[in-house]
Short mmCIF file of C-alpha atoms in Angstrom, two decimals:
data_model
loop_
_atom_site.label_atom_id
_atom_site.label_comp_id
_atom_site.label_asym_id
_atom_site.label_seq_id
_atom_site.Cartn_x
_atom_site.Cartn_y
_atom_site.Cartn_z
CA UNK A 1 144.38 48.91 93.71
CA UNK A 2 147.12 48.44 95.90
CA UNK A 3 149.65 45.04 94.93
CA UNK A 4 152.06 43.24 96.47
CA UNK A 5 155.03 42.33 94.49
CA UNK A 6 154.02 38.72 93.51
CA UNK A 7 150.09 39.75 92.80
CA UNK A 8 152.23 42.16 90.33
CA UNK A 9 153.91 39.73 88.91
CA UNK A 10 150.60 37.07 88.31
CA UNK A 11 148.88 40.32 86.73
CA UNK A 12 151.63 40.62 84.62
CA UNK A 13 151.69 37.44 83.41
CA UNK A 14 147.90 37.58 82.55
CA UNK A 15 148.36 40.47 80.51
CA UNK A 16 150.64 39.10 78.42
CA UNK A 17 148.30 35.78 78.11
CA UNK A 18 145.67 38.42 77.10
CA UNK A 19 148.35 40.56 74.71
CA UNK A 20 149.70 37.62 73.34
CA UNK A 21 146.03 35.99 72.37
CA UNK A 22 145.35 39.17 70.31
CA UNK A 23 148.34 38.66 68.04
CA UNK A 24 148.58 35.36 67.78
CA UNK A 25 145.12 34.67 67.56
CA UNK A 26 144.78 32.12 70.21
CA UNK A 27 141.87 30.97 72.44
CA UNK A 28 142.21 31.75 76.29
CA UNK A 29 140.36 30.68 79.67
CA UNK A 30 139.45 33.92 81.78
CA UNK A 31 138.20 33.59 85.17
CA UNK A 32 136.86 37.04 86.53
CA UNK A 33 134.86 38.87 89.77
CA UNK A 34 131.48 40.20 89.07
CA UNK A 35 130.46 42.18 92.17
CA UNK A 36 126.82 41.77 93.12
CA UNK A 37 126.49 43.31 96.78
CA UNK A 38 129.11 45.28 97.87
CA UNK A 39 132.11 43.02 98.51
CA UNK A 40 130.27 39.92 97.58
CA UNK A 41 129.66 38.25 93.80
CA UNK A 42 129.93 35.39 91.99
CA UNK A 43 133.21 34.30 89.60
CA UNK A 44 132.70 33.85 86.12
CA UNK A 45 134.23 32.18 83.43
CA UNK A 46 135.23 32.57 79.83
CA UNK A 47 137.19 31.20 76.66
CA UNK A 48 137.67 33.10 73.94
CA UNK A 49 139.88 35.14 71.92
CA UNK A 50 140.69 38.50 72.68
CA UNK A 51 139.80 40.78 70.01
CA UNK A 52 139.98 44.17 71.29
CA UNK A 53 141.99 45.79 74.06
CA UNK A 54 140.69 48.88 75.74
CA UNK A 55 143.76 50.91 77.68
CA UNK A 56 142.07 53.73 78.62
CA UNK A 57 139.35 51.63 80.38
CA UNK A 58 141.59 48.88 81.37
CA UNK A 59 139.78 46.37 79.79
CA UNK A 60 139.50 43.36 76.69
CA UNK A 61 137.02 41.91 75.02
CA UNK A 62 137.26 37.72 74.63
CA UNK A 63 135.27 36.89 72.26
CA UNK A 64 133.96 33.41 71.30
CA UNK A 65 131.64 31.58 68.66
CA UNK A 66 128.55 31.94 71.26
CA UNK A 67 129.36 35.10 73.24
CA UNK A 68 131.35 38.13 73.78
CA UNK A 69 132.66 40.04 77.13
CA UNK A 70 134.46 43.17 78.23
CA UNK A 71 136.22 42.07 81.45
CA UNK A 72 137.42 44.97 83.51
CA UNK A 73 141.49 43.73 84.19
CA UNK A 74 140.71 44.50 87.84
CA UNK A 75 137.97 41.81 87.92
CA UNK A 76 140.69 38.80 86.49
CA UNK A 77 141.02 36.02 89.00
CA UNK A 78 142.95 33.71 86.69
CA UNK A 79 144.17 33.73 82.59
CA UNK A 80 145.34 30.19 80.98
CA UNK A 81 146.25 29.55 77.66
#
């Protein structure tokens, strides 16, 4: 994945929206690409807390009162607290 200084920046900024959910134990809105034919797919959306934090897979699991998702930190379109 190849990132221009300011897409660097916005990532960075998400994970530390996603880092700072796990220890402060607040809820988060995740917007996020799931791929469904080749370039094409559909955006989905989440809020949650994030209760787990893979780094070897480069993902997190939000998890909320109805649901929970691992969401590939590749995939993020948009974090907000």
């Amino acid at each position: 994945m190849n990132l221009d200084s300011t897409a660097f920046r916005v990532l960075g900024l998400y994970v530390l929206e996603i880092v700072d959910s796990t220890q402060y134990d607040y809820a988060i809105t995740v917007k996020w690409f799931v791929p469904t034919k080749g370039e094409l797919g559909t955006l989905e959306e989440a809020w949650g807390i994030v209760r787990e934090i893979d780094a070897v897979r480069k993902r997190f699991k939000l998890v909320s009162d109805w649901a929970a998702d691992w969401i590939n930190v590749k995939d993020l379109v948009s974090v907000v607290k």
